[in-house]
PDB file of C-alpha atoms in Angstrom:
ATOM      1  CA  UNK A   1      -8.713 -11.387   3.970  1.00 43.00           C
ATOM      2  CA  UNK A   2      -6.520 -11.395   7.262  1.00 37.00           C
ATOM      3  CA  UNK A   3      -5.204  -8.807   9.815  1.00 40.00           C
ATOM      4  CA  UNK A   4      -2.300  -8.526  12.174  1.00 37.00           C
ATOM      5  CA  UNK A   5      -2.506  -6.535  15.253  1.00 36.00           C
ATOM      6  CA  UNK A   6       0.511  -5.653  17.409  1.00 32.00           C
ATOM      7  CA  UNK A   7       0.454  -3.998  20.787  1.00 33.00           C
ATOM      8  CA  UNK A   8       2.098  -0.555  20.570  1.00 43.00           C
ATOM      9  CA  UNK A   9       3.587  -0.921  24.024  1.00 40.00           C
ATOM     10  CA  UNK A  10       5.622  -4.007  23.095  1.00 39.00           C
ATOM     11  CA  UNK A  11       9.362  -3.731  22.287  1.00 35.00           C
ATOM     12  CA  UNK A  12      10.651  -4.405  18.836  1.00 36.00           C
ATOM     13  CA  UNK A  13      12.641  -7.511  20.176  1.00 36.00           C
ATOM     14  CA  UNK A  14       9.366  -8.861  21.535  1.00 34.00           C
ATOM     15  CA  UNK A  15       7.725  -8.639  17.962  1.00 35.00           C
ATOM     16  CA  UNK A  16      10.370 -10.604  15.860  1.00 33.00           C
ATOM     17  CA  UNK A  17       7.657 -13.202  15.221  1.00 32.00           C
ATOM     18  CA  UNK A  18       4.376 -11.806  13.610  1.00 33.00           C
ATOM     19  CA  UNK A  19       1.321 -13.198  15.093  1.00 32.00           C
ATOM     20  CA  UNK A  20      -1.451 -14.003  12.392  1.00 32.00           C
ATOM     21  CA  UNK A  21      -5.006 -14.226  12.816  1.00 33.00           C
ATOM     22  CA  UNK A  22      -6.685 -17.664  12.277  1.00 30.00           C
ATOM     23  CA  UNK A  23      -9.450 -16.393  10.025  1.00 31.00           C
ATOM     24  CA  UNK A  24      -8.908 -15.364   6.344  1.00 32.00           C
ATOM     25  CA  UNK A  25     -11.826 -14.000   4.129  1.00 28.00           C
ATOM     26  CA  UNK A  26     -11.080 -14.576   0.464  1.00 32.00           C
ATOM     27  CA  UNK A  27     -12.705 -13.932  -2.852  1.00 31.00           C
ATOM     28  CA  UNK A  28     -12.272 -15.710  -6.020  1.00 32.00           C
ATOM     29  CA  UNK A  29      -8.963 -17.011  -7.418  1.00 31.00           C
ATOM     30  CA  UNK A  30      -9.212 -16.722 -11.301  1.00 33.00           C
ATOM     31  CA  UNK A  31      -7.914 -13.723 -13.141  1.00 32.00           C
ATOM     32  CA  UNK A  32      -9.872 -13.106 -16.395  1.00 32.00           C
ATOM     33  CA  UNK A  33      -9.469 -10.523 -19.212  1.00 33.00           C
ATOM     34  CA  UNK A  34      -9.031  -6.830 -18.807  1.00 35.00           C
ATOM     35  CA  UNK A  35     -12.744  -6.451 -19.647  1.00 37.00           C
ATOM     36  CA  UNK A  36     -14.017  -9.046 -17.438  1.00 33.00           C
ATOM     37  CA  UNK A  37     -11.658  -9.239 -14.483  1.00 32.00           C
ATOM     38  CA  UNK A  38     -12.427 -11.631 -11.553  1.00 33.00           C
ATOM     39  CA  UNK A  39      -9.520 -11.159  -9.278  1.00 35.00           C
ATOM     40  CA  UNK A  40      -8.470 -13.067  -6.181  1.00 36.00           C
ATOM     41  CA  UNK A  41      -7.572 -10.645  -3.537  1.00 39.00           C
ATOM     42  CA  UNK A  42      -5.963 -11.361  -0.198  1.00 45.00           C
ATOM     43  CA  UNK A  43      -6.199  -8.317   1.914  1.00 48.00           C
ATOM     44  CA  UNK A  44      -4.131  -8.114   5.141  1.00 49.00           C
ATOM     45  CA  UNK A  45      -2.798  -5.371   7.648  1.00 53.00           C
ATOM     46  CA  UNK A  46       0.180  -4.830   9.598  1.00 50.00           C
ATOM     47  CA  UNK A  47       0.980  -2.421  12.253  1.00 50.00           C
ATOM     48  CA  UNK A  48       3.863  -0.015  12.578  1.00 47.00           C
ATOM     49  CA  UNK A  49       5.140   1.879  15.787  1.00 43.00           C
ATOM     50  CA  UNK A  50       7.305   4.004  13.766  1.00 38.00           C
ATOM     51  CA  UNK A  51       7.987   5.773  10.466  1.00 39.00           C
ATOM     52  CA  UNK A  52      11.198   6.080   8.530  1.00 39.00           C
ATOM     53  CA  UNK A  53      13.840   8.743   8.001  1.00 38.00           C
ATOM     54  CA  UNK A  54      15.465   7.163   5.066  1.00 43.00           C
ATOM     55  CA  UNK A  55      16.309   9.472   2.197  1.00 50.00           C
ATOM     56  CA  UNK A  56      15.696   8.599  -1.495  1.00 48.00           C
ATOM     57  CA  UNK A  57      19.274   8.439  -2.512  1.00 56.00           C
ATOM     58  CA  UNK A  58      20.077   6.096   0.395  1.00 55.00           C
ATOM     59  CA  UNK A  59      17.041   3.868  -0.406  1.00 49.00           C
ATOM     60  CA  UNK A  60      18.213   3.437  -3.905  1.00 53.00           C
ATOM     61  CA  UNK A  61      21.561   2.487  -2.703  1.00 56.00           C
ATOM     62  CA  UNK A  62      20.206   0.062  -0.128  1.00 54.00           C
ATOM     63  CA  UNK A  63      17.849  -1.736  -2.500  1.00 52.00           C
ATOM     64  CA  UNK A  64      20.648  -2.240  -4.918  1.00 50.00           C
ATOM     65  CA  UNK A  65      22.941  -3.619  -2.131  1.00 55.00           C
ATOM     66  CA  UNK A  66      20.201  -5.849  -1.039  1.00 49.00           C
ATOM     67  CA  UNK A  67      19.823  -7.506  -4.459  1.00 47.00           C
ATOM     68  CA  UNK A  68      23.515  -7.489  -5.599  1.00 47.00           C
ATOM     69  CA  UNK A  69      23.815 -11.114  -4.929  1.00 38.00           C
ATOM     70  CA  UNK A  70      20.668 -12.104  -6.869  1.00 37.00           C
ATOM     71  CA  UNK A  71      21.282 -14.281  -9.922  1.00 35.00           C
ATOM     72  CA  UNK A  72      19.348 -12.167 -12.318  1.00 41.00           C
ATOM     73  CA  UNK A  73      20.118  -8.818 -10.838  1.00 37.00           C
ATOM     74  CA  UNK A  74      20.325  -5.801 -13.206  1.00 38.00           C
ATOM     75  CA  UNK A  75      22.883  -2.983 -12.832  1.00 37.00           C
ATOM     76  CA  UNK A  76      21.605   0.171 -11.137  1.00 37.00           C
ATOM     77  CA  UNK A  77      22.079   1.949 -14.390  1.00 35.00           C
ATOM     78  CA  UNK A  78      19.014   0.128 -15.736  1.00 37.00           C
ATOM     79  CA  UNK A  79      16.792   1.023 -12.861  1.00 36.00           C
ATOM     80  CA  UNK A  80      14.271   3.390 -14.253  1.00 41.00           C
ATOM     81  CA  UNK A  81      14.204   1.900 -17.846  1.00 39.00           C
ATOM     82  CA  UNK A  82      10.512   2.117 -18.472  1.00 46.00           C
ATOM     83  CA  UNK A  83      11.352   1.886 -22.193  1.00 39.00           C
ATOM     84  CA  UNK A  84      12.685  -1.722 -21.725  1.00 44.00           C
ATOM     85  CA  UNK A  85      10.684  -4.437 -23.293  1.00 46.00           C
ATOM     86  CA  UNK A  86       9.305  -6.526 -20.432  1.00 46.00           C
ATOM     87  CA  UNK A  87      10.279 -10.227 -20.137  1.00 48.00           C
ATOM     88  CA  UNK A  88       8.132 -13.290 -19.527  1.00 38.00           C
ATOM     89  CA  UNK A  89       7.951 -12.546 -15.836  1.00 53.00           C
ATOM     90  CA  UNK A  90       7.092  -8.852 -16.189  1.00 64.00           C
ATOM     91  CA  UNK A  91       4.179  -7.036 -17.929  1.00 83.00           C
ATOM     92  CA  UNK A  92       3.185  -3.793 -19.462  1.00 89.00           C
ATOM     93  CA  UNK A  93       1.182  -3.171 -16.254  1.00 88.00           C
ATOM     94  CA  UNK A  94       4.506  -2.525 -14.497  1.00 88.00           C
ATOM     95  CA  UNK A  95       5.428   0.340 -16.662  1.00 92.00           C
ATOM     96  CA  UNK A  96       4.288   4.008 -15.937  1.00 93.00           C
ATOM     97  CA  UNK A  97       3.957   4.645 -19.719  1.00 93.00           C
ATOM     98  CA  UNK A  98       1.197   2.096 -19.764  1.00 93.00           C
ATOM     99  CA  UNK A  99      -0.770   3.630 -16.966  1.00 94.00           C
ATOM    100  CA  UNK A 100      -0.248   7.187 -18.365  1.00 95.00           C
ATOM    101  CA  UNK A 101      -1.776   6.055 -21.658  1.00 95.00           C
ATOM    102  CA  UNK A 102      -4.704   4.215 -19.987  1.00 94.00           C
ATOM    103  CA  UNK A 103      -5.668   7.123 -17.759  1.00 95.00           C
ATOM    104  CA  UNK A 104      -5.526   9.422 -20.786  1.00 94.00           C
ATOM    105  CA  UNK A 105      -8.063   7.322 -22.403  1.00 94.00           C
ATOM    106  CA  UNK A 106     -10.179   7.123 -19.191  1.00 95.00           C
ATOM    107  CA  UNK A 107     -10.135  10.682 -18.756  1.00 94.00           C
ATOM    108  CA  UNK A 108     -11.149  11.291 -22.192  1.00 94.00           C
ATOM    109  CA  UNK A 109     -14.027   8.932 -21.859  1.00 93.00           C
ATOM    110  CA  UNK A 110     -15.196  10.560 -18.557  1.00 94.00           C
ATOM    111  CA  UNK A 111     -15.086  14.003 -20.288  1.00 93.00           C
ATOM    112  CA  UNK A 112     -17.124  12.605 -23.194  1.00 93.00           C
ATOM    113  CA  UNK A 113     -19.402  10.249 -21.507  1.00 93.00           C
ATOM    114  CA  UNK A 114     -19.116  10.831 -17.953  1.00 92.00           C
ATOM    115  CA  UNK A 115     -17.777   7.408 -17.101  1.00 92.00           C
ATOM    116  CA  UNK A 116     -15.713   6.653 -13.936  1.00 90.00           C
ATOM    117  CA  UNK A 117     -13.517   4.170 -15.533  1.00 87.00           C
ATOM    118  CA  UNK A 118     -12.431   0.681 -14.290  1.00 87.00           C
ATOM    119  CA  UNK A 119     -12.612  -0.367 -10.573  1.00 88.00           C
ATOM    120  CA  UNK A 120      -9.339  -2.308 -10.108  1.00 81.00           C
ATOM    121  CA  UNK A 121     -10.210  -5.960  -8.863  1.00 86.00           C
ATOM    122  CA  UNK A 122     -13.887  -5.195  -9.413  1.00 88.00           C
ATOM    123  CA  UNK A 123     -16.782  -3.681  -7.257  1.00 92.00           C
ATOM    124  CA  UNK A 124     -17.193  -6.893  -5.039  1.00 94.00           C
ATOM    125  CA  UNK A 125     -13.455  -6.919  -3.983  1.00 93.00           C
ATOM    126  CA  UNK A 126     -13.469  -3.102  -3.216  1.00 95.00           C
ATOM    127  CA  UNK A 127     -16.678  -3.483  -1.143  1.00 95.00           C
ATOM    128  CA  UNK A 128     -15.185  -6.312   0.819  1.00 95.00           C
ATOM    129  CA  UNK A 129     -12.001  -4.339   1.360  1.00 95.00           C
ATOM    130  CA  UNK A 130     -14.097  -1.255   2.670  1.00 96.00           C
ATOM    131  CA  UNK A 131     -16.121  -3.333   4.883  1.00 95.00           C
ATOM    132  CA  UNK A 132     -13.237  -5.197   6.363  1.00 94.00           C
ATOM    133  CA  UNK A 133     -11.160  -2.171   6.800  1.00 95.00           C
ATOM    134  CA  UNK A 134     -13.895  -0.225   8.258  1.00 94.00           C
ATOM    135  CA  UNK A 135     -14.513  -2.918  10.899  1.00 92.00           C
ATOM    136  CA  UNK A 136     -10.780  -3.183  11.757  1.00 93.00           C
ATOM    137  CA  UNK A 137     -10.285   0.449  12.193  1.00 94.00           C
ATOM    138  CA  UNK A 138     -13.369   0.660  14.463  1.00 91.00           C
ATOM    139  CA  UNK A 139     -12.102  -2.133  16.554  1.00 90.00           C
ATOM    140  CA  UNK A 140      -8.706  -0.476  16.881  1.00 91.00           C
ATOM    141  CA  UNK A 141     -10.191   2.901  17.819  1.00 89.00           C
ATOM    142  CA  UNK A 142     -12.091   1.042  20.556  1.00 87.00           C
ATOM    143  CA  UNK A 143      -8.985  -0.040  22.042  1.00 81.00           C
ATOM    144  CA  UNK A 144      -9.299  -3.894  21.629  1.00 62.00           C
ATOM    145  CA  UNK A 145      -7.774  -6.457  19.279  1.00 54.00           C
ATOM    146  CA  UNK A 146     -10.189  -7.316  16.461  1.00 49.00           C
ATOM    147  CA  UNK A 147     -12.211 -10.501  16.841  1.00 42.00           C
ATOM    148  CA  UNK A 148     -10.552 -12.917  14.627  1.00 41.00           C
ATOM    149  CA  UNK A 149     -12.985 -15.748  15.474  1.00 37.00           C
ATOM    150  CA  UNK A 150     -15.821 -14.266  13.461  1.00 43.00           C
ATOM    151  CA  UNK A 151     -16.951 -10.937  12.155  1.00 49.00           C
ATOM    152  CA  UNK A 152     -16.748  -7.825  14.194  1.00 45.00           C
ATOM    153  CA  UNK A 153     -20.167  -6.764  15.507  1.00 50.00           C
ATOM    154  CA  UNK A 154     -21.741  -4.007  13.580  1.00 52.00           C
ATOM    155  CA  UNK A 155     -21.661  -0.450  15.113  1.00 53.00           C
ATOM    156  CA  UNK A 156     -24.197   2.200  14.800  1.00 53.00           C
ATOM    157  CA  UNK A 157     -23.579   4.945  12.035  1.00 54.00           C
ATOM    158  CA  UNK A 158     -22.988   7.598  14.755  1.00 59.00           C
ATOM    159  CA  UNK A 159     -20.384   5.458  16.554  1.00 59.00           C
ATOM    160  CA  UNK A 160     -18.639   4.587  13.239  1.00 63.00           C
ATOM    161  CA  UNK A 161     -18.267   8.226  12.294  1.00 70.00           C
ATOM    162  CA  UNK A 162     -16.984   8.987  15.707  1.00 79.00           C
ATOM    163  CA  UNK A 163     -14.236   6.577  15.473  1.00 85.00           C
ATOM    164  CA  UNK A 164     -13.374   6.659  11.743  1.00 93.00           C
ATOM    165  CA  UNK A 165     -13.242  10.543  11.457  1.00 91.00           C
ATOM    166  CA  UNK A 166     -10.069  10.408  13.532  1.00 91.00           C
ATOM    167  CA  UNK A 167      -8.123   8.290  10.973  1.00 96.00           C
ATOM    168  CA  UNK A 168      -5.912   9.834   8.464  1.00 97.00           C
ATOM    169  CA  UNK A 169      -5.889   7.727   5.242  1.00 98.00           C
ATOM    170  CA  UNK A 170      -3.585   7.437   2.374  1.00 98.00           C
ATOM    171  CA  UNK A 171      -4.423   5.461  -0.812  1.00 98.00           C
ATOM    172  CA  UNK A 172      -1.134   4.847  -2.811  1.00 98.00           C
ATOM    173  CA  UNK A 173      -1.767   4.313  -6.427  1.00 97.00           C
ATOM    174  CA  UNK A 174      -5.266   5.630  -6.115  1.00 97.00           C
ATOM    175  CA  UNK A 175      -6.249   5.528  -9.765  1.00 96.00           C
ATOM    176  CA  UNK A 176      -9.599   6.961 -10.189  1.00 96.00           C
ATOM    177  CA  UNK A 177     -10.020   7.460  -6.559  1.00 96.00           C
ATOM    178  CA  UNK A 178     -13.156   5.603  -6.159  1.00 97.00           C
ATOM    179  CA  UNK A 179     -11.880   3.633  -3.175  1.00 97.00           C
ATOM    180  CA  UNK A 180     -11.441   6.855  -1.221  1.00 98.00           C
ATOM    181  CA  UNK A 181     -14.968   8.079  -2.178  1.00 97.00           C
ATOM    182  CA  UNK A 182     -16.154   4.773  -0.626  1.00 97.00           C
ATOM    183  CA  UNK A 183     -14.219   5.285   2.563  1.00 97.00           C
ATOM    184  CA  UNK A 184     -15.633   8.794   2.799  1.00 97.00           C
ATOM    185  CA  UNK A 185     -19.159   7.289   2.679  1.00 96.00           C
ATOM    186  CA  UNK A 186     -18.212   5.110   5.519  1.00 95.00           C
ATOM    187  CA  UNK A 187     -17.196   7.898   7.739  1.00 95.00           C
ATOM    188  CA  UNK A 188     -13.416   8.481   7.161  1.00 96.00           C
ATOM    189  CA  UNK A 189     -12.876  12.253   6.458  1.00 96.00           C
ATOM    190  CA  UNK A 190      -8.933  12.805   6.342  1.00 97.00           C
ATOM    191  CA  UNK A 191      -8.341  11.197   2.814  1.00 98.00           C
ATOM    192  CA  UNK A 192      -5.439  11.559   0.569  1.00 98.00           C
ATOM    193  CA  UNK A 193      -4.900   9.760  -2.795  1.00 98.00           C
ATOM    194  CA  UNK A 194      -1.626   9.615  -4.593  1.00 98.00           C
ATOM    195  CA  UNK A 195      -0.619   8.314  -7.948  1.00 98.00           C
ATOM    196  CA  UNK A 196       2.490   8.705 -10.246  1.00 97.00           C
ATOM    197  CA  UNK A 197       0.289   8.970 -13.343  1.00 97.00           C
ATOM    198  CA  UNK A 198      -0.839  12.729 -13.665  1.00 97.00           C
ATOM    199  CA  UNK A 199      -3.865  11.358 -15.700  1.00 96.00           C
ATOM    200  CA  UNK A 200      -5.033   9.244 -12.937  1.00 97.00           C
ATOM    201  CA  UNK A 201      -4.891  12.280 -10.638  1.00 98.00           C
ATOM    202  CA  UNK A 202      -6.833  14.484 -12.976  1.00 97.00           C
ATOM    203  CA  UNK A 203      -9.486  11.717 -13.232  1.00 97.00           C
ATOM    204  CA  UNK A 204      -9.770  11.159  -9.702  1.00 97.00           C
ATOM    205  CA  UNK A 205     -10.112  14.858  -8.810  1.00 98.00           C
ATOM    206  CA  UNK A 206     -12.720  15.274 -11.681  1.00 97.00           C
ATOM    207  CA  UNK A 207     -14.823  12.439 -10.333  1.00 97.00           C
ATOM    208  CA  UNK A 208     -14.602  13.688  -6.778  1.00 98.00           C
ATOM    209  CA  UNK A 209     -15.646  17.221  -7.897  1.00 97.00           C
ATOM    210  CA  UNK A 210     -18.665  15.891  -9.726  1.00 97.00           C
ATOM    211  CA  UNK A 211     -19.596  13.511  -7.049  1.00 97.00           C
ATOM    212  CA  UNK A 212     -19.234  16.064  -4.202  1.00 97.00           C
ATOM    213  CA  UNK A 213     -16.289  14.717  -2.311  1.00 97.00           C
ATOM    214  CA  UNK A 214     -14.386  17.816  -1.451  1.00 96.00           C
ATOM    215  CA  UNK A 215     -12.782  16.299   1.548  1.00 96.00           C
ATOM    216  CA  UNK A 216     -10.436  14.152  -0.643  1.00 98.00           C
ATOM    217  CA  UNK A 217      -7.033  15.423  -1.486  1.00 98.00           C
ATOM    218  CA  UNK A 218      -5.190  13.971  -4.609  1.00 98.00           C
ATOM    219  CA  UNK A 219      -1.590  14.570  -5.341  1.00 98.00           C
ATOM    220  CA  UNK A 220       0.808  13.344  -8.111  1.00 98.00           C
ATOM    221  CA  UNK A 221       3.410  11.438  -6.222  1.00 98.00           C
ATOM    222  CA  UNK A 222       5.436   8.229  -6.842  1.00 97.00           C
ATOM    223  CA  UNK A 223       5.438   5.916  -3.828  1.00 97.00           C
ATOM    224  CA  UNK A 224       9.009   4.813  -4.762  1.00 97.00           C
ATOM    225  CA  UNK A 225      10.308   8.434  -4.401  1.00 96.00           C
ATOM    226  CA  UNK A 226       7.682  10.056  -2.288  1.00 96.00           C
ATOM    227  CA  UNK A 227       7.737  13.656  -1.607  1.00 96.00           C
ATOM    228  CA  UNK A 228       4.900  13.445   1.023  1.00 97.00           C
ATOM    229  CA  UNK A 229       5.988  15.155   4.407  1.00 94.00           C
ATOM    230  CA  UNK A 230       3.398  13.630   6.612  1.00 95.00           C
ATOM    231  CA  UNK A 231       2.511  10.078   7.958  1.00 97.00           C
ATOM    232  CA  UNK A 232      -0.891   8.424   7.902  1.00 97.00           C
ATOM    233  CA  UNK A 233      -2.601   6.147  10.422  1.00 96.00           C
ATOM    234  CA  UNK A 234      -4.092   3.984   7.638  1.00 97.00           C
ATOM    235  CA  UNK A 235      -2.343   3.238   4.159  1.00 98.00           C
ATOM    236  CA  UNK A 236      -4.153   1.565   1.595  1.00 98.00           C
ATOM    237  CA  UNK A 237      -2.673  -0.456  -1.312  1.00 97.00           C
ATOM    238  CA  UNK A 238      -5.143  -2.077  -3.863  1.00 95.00           C
ATOM    239  CA  UNK A 239      -2.936  -3.381  -6.519  1.00 94.00           C
ATOM    240  CA  UNK A 240      -0.086  -1.012  -6.430  1.00 96.00           C
ATOM    241  CA  UNK A 241       2.495  -3.475  -5.030  1.00 96.00           C
ATOM    242  CA  UNK A 242       1.276  -5.952  -7.745  1.00 95.00           C
ATOM    243  CA  UNK A 243       2.148  -3.432 -10.445  1.00 95.00           C
ATOM    244  CA  UNK A 244       5.483  -2.638  -8.964  1.00 96.00           C
ATOM    245  CA  UNK A 245       6.430  -6.299  -9.010  1.00 93.00           C
ATOM    246  CA  UNK A 246       5.665  -6.493 -12.609  1.00 93.00           C
ATOM    247  CA  UNK A 247       8.254  -3.776 -13.705  1.00 93.00           C
ATOM    248  CA  UNK A 248      11.525  -5.210 -15.299  1.00 92.00           C
ATOM    249  CA  UNK A 249      13.249  -3.968 -12.090  1.00 92.00           C
ATOM    250  CA  UNK A 250      10.397  -5.139  -9.786  1.00 89.00           C
ATOM    251  CA  UNK A 251      12.796  -6.885  -7.098  1.00 91.00           C
ATOM    252  CA  UNK A 252      14.499  -3.465  -6.584  1.00 93.00           C
ATOM    253  CA  UNK A 253      11.467  -1.492  -6.719  1.00 95.00           C
ATOM    254  CA  UNK A 254       9.634  -3.794  -4.144  1.00 94.00           C
ATOM    255  CA  UNK A 255      12.372  -3.122  -1.698  1.00 93.00           C
ATOM    256  CA  UNK A 256      12.053   0.632  -2.128  1.00 95.00           C
ATOM    257  CA  UNK A 257       8.238   0.126  -1.706  1.00 96.00           C
ATOM    258  CA  UNK A 258       8.656  -1.106   1.686  1.00 95.00           C
ATOM    259  CA  UNK A 259      11.207   1.679   2.798  1.00 94.00           C
ATOM    260  CA  UNK A 260       8.799   4.300   1.599  1.00 95.00           C
ATOM    261  CA  UNK A 261       5.726   2.716   3.233  1.00 96.00           C
ATOM    262  CA  UNK A 262       7.578   2.448   6.580  1.00 93.00           C
ATOM    263  CA  UNK A 263       8.271   6.260   6.273  1.00 92.00           C
ATOM    264  CA  UNK A 264       4.706   7.147   5.529  1.00 96.00           C
ATOM    265  CA  UNK A 265       3.092   4.973   8.082  1.00 95.00           C
ATOM    266  CA  UNK A 266       2.423   6.711  11.502  1.00 94.00           C
ATOM    267  CA  UNK A 267       3.252   5.004  14.833  1.00 89.00           C
ATOM    268  CA  UNK A 268       0.625   2.492  15.557  1.00 87.00           C
ATOM    269  CA  UNK A 269      -0.641   2.815  12.039  1.00 92.00           C
ATOM    270  CA  UNK A 270      -2.029   0.018   9.827  1.00 94.00           C
ATOM    271  CA  UNK A 271      -1.220  -0.963   6.236  1.00 95.00           C
ATOM    272  CA  UNK A 272      -3.835  -2.842   4.258  1.00 96.00           C
ATOM    273  CA  UNK A 273      -2.772  -4.514   1.044  1.00 95.00           C
ATOM    274  CA  UNK A 274      -4.962  -6.142  -1.474  1.00 94.00           C
ATOM    275  CA  UNK A 275      -3.125  -8.476  -4.015  1.00 93.00           C
ATOM    276  CA  UNK A 276      -4.058 -10.734  -6.820  1.00 90.00           C
ATOM    277  CA  UNK A 277      -0.323 -11.842  -7.544  1.00 89.00           C
ATOM    278  CA  UNK A 278       0.738 -12.921  -3.954  1.00 88.00           C
ATOM    279  CA  UNK A 279      -0.652 -14.901  -1.137  1.00 91.00           C
ATOM    280  CA  UNK A 280      -0.844 -13.572   2.416  1.00 91.00           C
ATOM    281  CA  UNK A 281       2.123 -15.753   3.472  1.00 94.00           C
ATOM    282  CA  UNK A 282       4.328 -14.536   0.652  1.00 93.00           C
ATOM    283  CA  UNK A 283       3.703 -10.921   1.655  1.00 93.00           C
ATOM    284  CA  UNK A 284       4.225 -11.551   5.255  1.00 92.00           C
ATOM    285  CA  UNK A 285       7.426 -13.242   4.325  1.00 93.00           C
ATOM    286  CA  UNK A 286       8.419 -10.077   2.411  1.00 92.00           C
ATOM    287  CA  UNK A 287       7.744  -7.951   5.486  1.00 91.00           C
ATOM    288  CA  UNK A 288       9.994 -10.234   7.547  1.00 92.00           C
ATOM    289  CA  UNK A 289      12.673  -9.893   5.086  1.00 91.00           C
ATOM    290  CA  UNK A 290      12.387  -6.204   5.151  1.00 90.00           C
ATOM    291  CA  UNK A 291      12.694  -6.214   8.897  1.00 89.00           C
ATOM    292  CA  UNK A 292      15.689  -8.627   8.972  1.00 91.00           C
ATOM    293  CA  UNK A 293      17.513  -6.715   6.403  1.00 88.00           C
ATOM    294  CA  UNK A 294      17.248  -3.499   8.281  1.00 84.00           C
ATOM    295  CA  UNK A 295      18.194  -5.054  11.621  1.00 87.00           C
ATOM    296  CA  UNK A 296      21.311  -6.435  10.051  1.00 86.00           C
ATOM    297  CA  UNK A 297      22.099  -2.890   8.449  1.00 84.00           C
ATOM    298  CA  UNK A 298      21.790  -1.491  11.954  1.00 79.00           C
ATOM    299  CA  UNK A 299      24.047  -3.958  13.629  1.00 81.00           C
ATOM    300  CA  UNK A 300      26.821  -3.541  10.898  1.00 75.00           C
ATOM    301  CA  UNK A 301      30.074  -2.629  13.113  1.00 74.00           C
ATOM    302  CA  UNK A 302      31.209  -0.256  10.174  1.00 63.00           C
ATOM    303  CA  UNK A 303      28.085   1.801  10.147  1.00 56.00           C
ATOM    304  CA  UNK A 304      28.477   5.303  11.172  1.00 55.00           C
ATOM    305  CA  UNK A 305      25.986   6.984  13.761  1.00 51.00           C
ATOM    306  CA  UNK A 306      24.860   9.206  10.775  1.00 45.00           C
ATOM    307  CA  UNK A 307      24.232   6.161   8.541  1.00 50.00           C
ATOM    308  CA  UNK A 308      22.282   4.500  11.283  1.00 49.00           C
ATOM    309  CA  UNK A 309      20.090   7.462  11.684  1.00 45.00           C
ATOM    310  CA  UNK A 310      18.947   7.241   8.100  1.00 46.00           C
ATOM    311  CA  UNK A 311      19.144   3.443   7.466  1.00 48.00           C
ATOM    312  CA  UNK A 312      17.631   1.968  10.735  1.00 48.00           C
ATOM    313  CA  UNK A 313      13.987   1.216  10.265  1.00 55.00           C
ATOM    314  CA  UNK A 314      12.376  -0.294  13.332  1.00 55.00           C
ATOM    315  CA  UNK A 315      10.328  -3.491  12.274  1.00 61.00           C
ATOM    316  CA  UNK A 316       6.599  -3.499  11.285  1.00 61.00           C
ATOM    317  CA  UNK A 317       4.753  -4.659  14.304  1.00 62.00           C
TER     318      UNK A 317
END
């Protein structure tokens, strides 16, 4: 697990090179079966001073343009073909139809037996992500850079609640919503969970109602074509980017993912990603590519002022 912290007052030019902490906290590396899943998870965070005003239609066009020179690029007409059979480098986990069916089963299981369903990556990883994120947000709220030389010093419950209640939180691909329940227990109060599967949201809302978490808001929303009209100080992703990358059109969808996340992240906000398919360095490079692509777009001499308004994303910082 690792984090990146950038000073909000620094200019975009001064932050072309991401500064990484020296310490990484990691869990196991081996992925087992769906029933006994032991998942490696590198969680990391980036700070953003800006959101994005890019519209959905332009994001589709930009993503296709960015990948048009790739050797195995598909035509844009195939973009949303969830019915395509995944090849060797993709998986059923990348298709919405898979998740719709999975959450219908879990919702039926909850109604019959009261079971909460699967915790993606397992309880231990979720607990580690919660603890690390809580410490990071507390340090940021106190106005100093997290102590990357060791674990942050524990705060009292009263101090935690004072700091964490000010954070607005979005969990993208929330699934059964248990991550948000755990964040609520730690003192976060402004909590929103989204998922493109209606069954997942029905399950998450049912569990929250049963367990008394009336402060959590759940919405059906696709991160790639989000309709959310607000920004969040903390955006959580526990496996969603992994699933997006497993779609047959994963490369395009990953570009659209970064466009959407930059739109949802508030100035000075933090994105925390937990991944079992990519190392921290690979994800950081993907962020660098996103930043460089948008810098190049903004510097195109043929770009009109209106195009620049919708296509210019300030770098993640």
